[in-house]
Amino acid sequence: MALRATIILRKNSPPFPSLFTISTPSLAHHLLHHFSRPPPLRDPAHLQTLASALTPDAVEAVLRDLQSWRSAHEFFLWVSLQPGFRHSCYTYNAMASILSRVRQPSLLRSLLHEILSRKCPMTPGALGFLIRCVGSQGLVDEAEFLFDHAEELSCVPNLYTYNCLIEVLAKVGRVRMVELRFREMKNPDKYSFTAMLQAYCNAGMLDHVWRVFKELHGRGWVDEHVFTILVVAFCRWGKVDKVFELVEAMEGLGMRLNVKTFRVLVHGFAKQGSVEKAVEMFKKMKLAGFDGDLRLYSVLIEGFCAAKAVENGLALYREMKNSGICPDNRLMKMMISSLCGAGDMANANSLLEEEGDKASLASLVSLYNTILDGMIRFGDVERAHLLLRSMMANRNSLVAQKDGDECESREFEGAVSESLFRIKKSVLPNDESFSIVLCGLCEGDKLDKALVLFDDMISNACKGNLLMHNNLINKLCSVGRLEESYNMLNKMRELGFVPTEFTNNSIFYCLCKRGDSSTAIDLLKEMRHQGHVPWIKYCTLMVQQLSKQGKVDEACSFLEEMVQIGFLPDMIAYSAAIDGMCRIGEMDKALKVFRDVSSSCYLPDVVAHNIVINGFCKAGRLADAEAILNEMIDKGIVPSTVTYNLMIDGWCKAGRMDKALACLSKMNDESEPPSVATYTSLIDGFCSVGRTEDALQLWNEMQEKGCLPNKIAYSALVYGLCKCGRADVALSYFHEMKERKFEADASLCILMVNCLLLKRNLVSATEFLKQVRPMVESITTDSKDYRLMRKAVYELSKDVISLDKKTPLIQSVSGVKEDNYN
DNA sequence: TTAGGGTTAG
């Protein structure tokens, strides 16, 4: 390195001698002096002089010593422009090393380009070094390219060059390429095998990992690095026990992990939820003589908190503090949040007491906000509300003392002792505090309290946040308080918040629930303008509500207007409209909409077809219903159980049991399992035509197939048997129904009573009448049930059976003449 | 912050 350069200086350029030789360190020193300062402060004449003496060694030294990478790069470019200077592989590598350290892959790429285009001769070692730099920045293809073009750089790669390349390939898991290069190598060494191991670990190829490990072991090449690769890989795969096994094996061999690996393992286990194991590893780390720091403690404490073992987290927190490490705001928030979330307000409070004084005012308020949030998550919104109120009281107290000694830093007990927290005098609630509690109140269905708090918030000169306003509006809308939600919308705008898609959709919901289509259309226009999209399910709600109110045409117009505005309703919304028309018997209109929608926008699905089939069945137009069924099969839409149920019910109601049974067997053929509704329709159908035995056979078949009867099925059977005069069989099923905890309706009981009377089973009839008594109030005087009831009471009153005369209905029917009700 | 809204039996 004792190179000397001769520099011929211009005349009159003091303080430098006119002619002298300069050593490399001195040259480097002068260059460093210039390039460490901004360009305007450099002496161009002097630089020019220095330029003529440049040597690669000096350049390398300057690059190494310049503090800033930008200056280094600037120097490098300057050097490249100097006539007569040629970079060596070492100056290139010095620059490459800097660029990879500061993560500048694109500059690194240009550097490679230059090296290759200038065909800079490289030694195998230099090429290996360069490949490492390039690979570390993820430029794997470039690394391979360099290797493959070694010849152009007058380089014959040696074992080291190969190892550098396969390490790069291994790190990114390019196993096949590693294997290929490995096979090309003549005498792979320890490093080559280690790179292979790394490759298999990164690719998760466990069998290969063990194979290579055995190979390394057999050659006596297993070292700490090899173990570390394995341990980190097993940690990543969540194989905690294996990691411990390996670490113990290392200990047995007198090896130990380095601190970085320990940290990786502790972090890894904690993040994977094995916090106990993380702590065990942490203990090993401390035994190995390494200390924990805030980050490591934080990740462990967080692990405990996430595992709902807050008390362990707290113990570790204490240990950390005892070892002299102070928590940061993030850890404090996590601890306080977890303690509150677990309901441990006392410890949350102590933590705040211990650290609160050290925190800045902003941090302190954010800690209080964490408490508010934690209380709400614990389900104690009331306590959070009280705490917030105590914080608000601080402001009032400050105002009252304005001219007094407000610098006094005393604390006073929170206004409400149940909040358990001492409120530091300086703490005032901010927008976040109000938002947290207001959202909590909304969530807890305490809307009116939230509204009062909102007004108080405004008096406290706070304005909350957007989420809070949205929640308030959403809550108001969900309980139908539309006017108030409009007021809130105005207030939110005045406070500078811009309503979002969520805000508008909350209002849209309310309008749909009310069936107010014209206002909803206005809102949709506005939303379109603002680029907001309506939640399509509310459109369906609008259609349903309008249909319920008998305004099917309005529902259709609403959908049409939506299209005009530019929002296309989906098939579900159209289906709801079609269903509305079917239910008022407007089958032809319904069919037209069904056809229009099919031809213009959607392929109707099974449910849409079912709706039309249902419409036709209920209108008694079974042939039309069947035509729709065939049409859907032709379209390739598979009928569902509901489809067949609708057809079966239609045929049963028309007394066509043959057709209904044919449908049932089709269901079995097409493996659409019959449901309890299928059997109920059939049982009802058989009873209606007097075929009670067939009905009972189906009843058994249903249960054999694992289909359990429900209340409707029982009612249908009992009703049918009564109608056919089989009171005793009906009675046994009625009892079974009650045993299975299905409550019979009043109609069924009354029917049962009359049926028993017909059979002169007066004792049972009386029992039943008593059962009906609690339901009497719900029977209207103009109903069939009422007439049947009167008839039953009259029949019974003719016999000497004690009746409770107190019941108004029974009183009213007592003494009624038979021809009055017949 | 929001994913589920339309069809069947007594």
PDB file of N, CA and C in Angstrom, chain A residues 93 108 111-113 115-116 120 122 126-135 139-153 155 157 161 165 181:
ATOM      1  N   ASN A  93     -16.059  -3.202  -5.888  1.00  0.00           N
ATOM      2  CA  ASN A  93     -16.627  -3.928  -4.763  1.00  0.00           C
ATOM      3  C   ASN A  93     -16.851  -3.030  -3.543  1.00  0.00           C
ATOM      4  N   LEU A 108     -27.146  -0.330  -7.483  1.00  0.00           N
ATOM      5  CA  LEU A 108     -26.301  -1.516  -7.529  1.00  0.00           C
ATOM      6  C   LEU A 108     -26.384  -2.166  -8.911  1.00  0.00           C
ATOM      7  N   LEU A 111     -24.371  -0.356 -11.345  1.00  0.00           N
ATOM      8  CA  LEU A 111     -22.953  -0.634 -11.117  1.00  0.00           C
ATOM      9  C   LEU A 111     -22.547  -1.942 -11.810  1.00  0.00           C
ATOM     10  N   LEU A 112     -23.413  -2.952 -11.671  1.00  0.00           N
ATOM     11  CA  LEU A 112     -23.134  -4.236 -12.312  1.00  0.00           C
ATOM     12  C   LEU A 112     -23.017  -4.082 -13.814  1.00  0.00           C
ATOM     13  N   HIS A 113     -23.923  -3.287 -14.322  1.00  0.00           N
ATOM     14  CA  HIS A 113     -23.939  -3.032 -15.755  1.00  0.00           C
ATOM     15  C   HIS A 113     -22.594  -2.474 -16.206  1.00  0.00           C
ATOM     16  N   ILE A 115     -19.695  -2.721 -14.610  1.00  0.00           N
ATOM     17  CA  ILE A 115     -18.617  -3.711 -14.441  1.00  0.00           C
ATOM     18  C   ILE A 115     -18.564  -4.638 -15.652  1.00  0.00           C
ATOM     19  N   LEU A 116     -19.790  -5.085 -16.070  1.00  0.00           N
ATOM     20  CA  LEU A 116     -19.827  -6.027 -17.183  1.00  0.00           C
ATOM     21  C   LEU A 116     -19.456  -5.349 -18.498  1.00  0.00           C
ATOM     22  N   CYS A 120     -14.382  -5.508 -16.424  1.00  0.00           N
ATOM     23  CA  CYS A 120     -13.376  -5.332 -15.388  1.00  0.00           C
ATOM     24  C   CYS A 120     -12.847  -6.691 -14.915  1.00  0.00           C
ATOM     25  N   MET A 122     -11.723  -9.623 -12.728  1.00  0.00           N
ATOM     26  CA  MET A 122     -12.042  -9.916 -11.328  1.00  0.00           C
ATOM     27  C   MET A 122     -11.362 -11.192 -10.875  1.00  0.00           C
ATOM     28  N   ALA A 126     -13.084 -11.792  -5.502  1.00  0.00           N
ATOM     29  CA  ALA A 126     -13.786 -10.527  -5.698  1.00  0.00           C
ATOM     30  C   ALA A 126     -15.157 -10.789  -6.314  1.00  0.00           C
ATOM     31  N   LEU A 127     -15.207 -11.733  -7.240  1.00  0.00           N
ATOM     32  CA  LEU A 127     -16.499 -12.030  -7.867  1.00  0.00           C
ATOM     33  C   LEU A 127     -17.464 -12.604  -6.820  1.00  0.00           C
ATOM     34  N   GLY A 128     -16.949 -13.467  -5.987  1.00  0.00           N
ATOM     35  CA  GLY A 128     -17.782 -14.037  -4.918  1.00  0.00           C
ATOM     36  C   GLY A 128     -18.322 -12.937  -4.012  1.00  0.00           C
ATOM     37  N   PHE A 129     -17.441 -12.013  -3.641  1.00  0.00           N
ATOM     38  CA  PHE A 129     -17.852 -10.910  -2.766  1.00  0.00           C
ATOM     39  C   PHE A 129     -18.969 -10.097  -3.426  1.00  0.00           C
ATOM     40  N   LEU A 130     -18.769  -9.792  -4.722  1.00  0.00           N
ATOM     41  CA  LEU A 130     -19.760  -8.997  -5.451  1.00  0.00           C
ATOM     42  C   LEU A 130     -21.099  -9.745  -5.517  1.00  0.00           C
ATOM     43  N   ILE A 131     -21.036 -11.051  -5.770  1.00  0.00           N
ATOM     44  CA  ILE A 131     -22.265 -11.855  -5.843  1.00  0.00           C
ATOM     45  C   ILE A 131     -23.015 -11.797  -4.508  1.00  0.00           C
ATOM     46  N   ARG A 132     -22.275 -11.811  -3.428  1.00  0.00           N
ATOM     47  CA  ARG A 132     -22.917 -11.707  -2.105  1.00  0.00           C
ATOM     48  C   ARG A 132     -23.629 -10.377  -1.920  1.00  0.00           C
ATOM     49  N   CYS A 133     -22.919  -9.289  -2.320  1.00  0.00           N
ATOM     50  CA  CYS A 133     -23.529  -7.950  -2.172  1.00  0.00           C
ATOM     51  C   CYS A 133     -24.829  -7.883  -2.967  1.00  0.00           C
ATOM     52  N   VAL A 134     -24.758  -8.360  -4.199  1.00  0.00           N
ATOM     53  CA  VAL A 134     -25.895  -8.281  -5.110  1.00  0.00           C
ATOM     54  C   VAL A 134     -27.034  -9.149  -4.577  1.00  0.00           C
ATOM     55  N   GLY A 135     -26.684 -10.345  -4.150  1.00  0.00           N
ATOM     56  CA  GLY A 135     -27.697 -11.272  -3.645  1.00  0.00           C
ATOM     57  C   GLY A 135     -28.382 -10.747  -2.400  1.00  0.00           C
ATOM     58  N   LEU A 139     -31.178  -9.286  -5.624  1.00  0.00           N
ATOM     59  CA  LEU A 139     -30.946  -9.315  -7.075  1.00  0.00           C
ATOM     60  C   LEU A 139     -30.360 -10.686  -7.451  1.00  0.00           C
ATOM     61  N   VAL A 140     -31.218 -11.700  -7.298  1.00  0.00           N
ATOM     62  CA  VAL A 140     -30.731 -13.063  -7.455  1.00  0.00           C
ATOM     63  C   VAL A 140     -30.415 -13.390  -8.913  1.00  0.00           C
ATOM     64  N   ASP A 141     -31.294 -12.940  -9.806  1.00  0.00           N
ATOM     65  CA  ASP A 141     -31.032 -13.206 -11.229  1.00  0.00           C
ATOM     66  C   ASP A 141     -29.732 -12.546 -11.664  1.00  0.00           C
ATOM     67  N   GLU A 142     -29.518 -11.331 -11.156  1.00  0.00           N
ATOM     68  CA  GLU A 142     -28.291 -10.601 -11.502  1.00  0.00           C
ATOM     69  C   GLU A 142     -27.066 -11.355 -10.985  1.00  0.00           C
ATOM     70  N   ALA A 143     -27.203 -11.935  -9.775  1.00  0.00           N
ATOM     71  CA  ALA A 143     -26.083 -12.672  -9.199  1.00  0.00           C
ATOM     72  C   ALA A 143     -25.730 -13.864 -10.094  1.00  0.00           C
ATOM     73  N   GLU A 144     -26.763 -14.552 -10.557  1.00  0.00           N
ATOM     74  CA  GLU A 144     -26.517 -15.711 -11.428  1.00  0.00           C
ATOM     75  C   GLU A 144     -25.913 -15.268 -12.757  1.00  0.00           C
ATOM     76  N   PHE A 145     -26.419 -14.145 -13.249  1.00  0.00           N
ATOM     77  CA  PHE A 145     -25.922 -13.625 -14.522  1.00  0.00           C
ATOM     78  C   PHE A 145     -24.416 -13.320 -14.425  1.00  0.00           C
ATOM     79  N   LEU A 146     -24.056 -12.654 -13.314  1.00  0.00           N
ATOM     80  CA  LEU A 146     -22.651 -12.330 -13.079  1.00  0.00           C
ATOM     81  C   LEU A 146     -21.797 -13.593 -13.100  1.00  0.00           C
ATOM     82  N   PHE A 147     -22.299 -14.591 -12.382  1.00  0.00           N
ATOM     83  CA  PHE A 147     -21.555 -15.849 -12.267  1.00  0.00           C
ATOM     84  C   PHE A 147     -21.376 -16.486 -13.649  1.00  0.00           C
ATOM     85  N   ASP A 148     -22.472 -16.465 -14.416  1.00  0.00           N
ATOM     86  CA  ASP A 148     -22.410 -17.098 -15.732  1.00  0.00           C
ATOM     87  C   ASP A 148     -21.532 -16.321 -16.716  1.00  0.00           C
ATOM     88  N   HIS A 149     -21.295 -15.038 -16.427  1.00  0.00           N
ATOM     89  CA  HIS A 149     -20.457 -14.233 -17.324  1.00  0.00           C
ATOM     90  C   HIS A 149     -19.068 -13.990 -16.744  1.00  0.00           C
ATOM     91  N   ALA A 150     -18.659 -14.876 -15.844  1.00  0.00           N
ATOM     92  CA  ALA A 150     -17.353 -14.716 -15.185  1.00  0.00           C
ATOM     93  C   ALA A 150     -16.227 -14.639 -16.214  1.00  0.00           C
ATOM     94  N   GLU A 151     -16.359 -15.431 -17.257  1.00  0.00           N
ATOM     95  CA  GLU A 151     -15.296 -15.488 -18.261  1.00  0.00           C
ATOM     96  C   GLU A 151     -15.032 -14.114 -18.860  1.00  0.00           C
ATOM     97  N   GLU A 152     -16.129 -13.353 -19.091  1.00  0.00           N
ATOM     98  CA  GLU A 152     -15.954 -12.016 -19.664  1.00  0.00           C
ATOM     99  C   GLU A 152     -15.209 -11.100 -18.701  1.00  0.00           C
ATOM    100  N   LEU A 153     -15.185 -11.478 -17.416  1.00  0.00           N
ATOM    101  CA  LEU A 153     -14.473 -10.673 -16.432  1.00  0.00           C
ATOM    102  C   LEU A 153     -13.102 -11.318 -16.146  1.00  0.00           C
ATOM    103  N   CYS A 155     -12.394 -14.240 -15.278  1.00  0.00           N
ATOM    104  CA  CYS A 155     -12.400 -14.910 -13.984  1.00  0.00           C
ATOM    105  C   CYS A 155     -12.818 -16.373 -14.136  1.00  0.00           C
ATOM    106  N   PRO A 157     -14.339 -19.061 -11.806  1.00  0.00           N
ATOM    107  CA  PRO A 157     -14.870 -19.201 -10.443  1.00  0.00           C
ATOM    108  C   PRO A 157     -14.227 -20.357  -9.705  1.00  0.00           C
ATOM    109  N   THR A 161     -16.272 -18.794  -4.946  1.00  0.00           N
ATOM    110  CA  THR A 161     -17.255 -18.116  -5.801  1.00  0.00           C
ATOM    111  C   THR A 161     -18.550 -18.934  -5.841  1.00  0.00           C
ATOM    112  N   LEU A 165     -22.410 -17.981  -4.522  1.00  0.00           N
ATOM    113  CA  LEU A 165     -23.608 -18.049  -5.353  1.00  0.00           C
ATOM    114  C   LEU A 165     -24.667 -18.951  -4.723  1.00  0.00           C
ATOM    115  N   ARG A 181     -26.074 -26.239  -9.120  1.00  0.00           N
ATOM    116  CA  ARG A 181     -24.717 -25.672  -8.948  1.00  0.00           C
ATOM    117  C   ARG A 181     -23.862 -26.578  -8.063  1.00  0.00           C
TER     118      ARG A 181
END
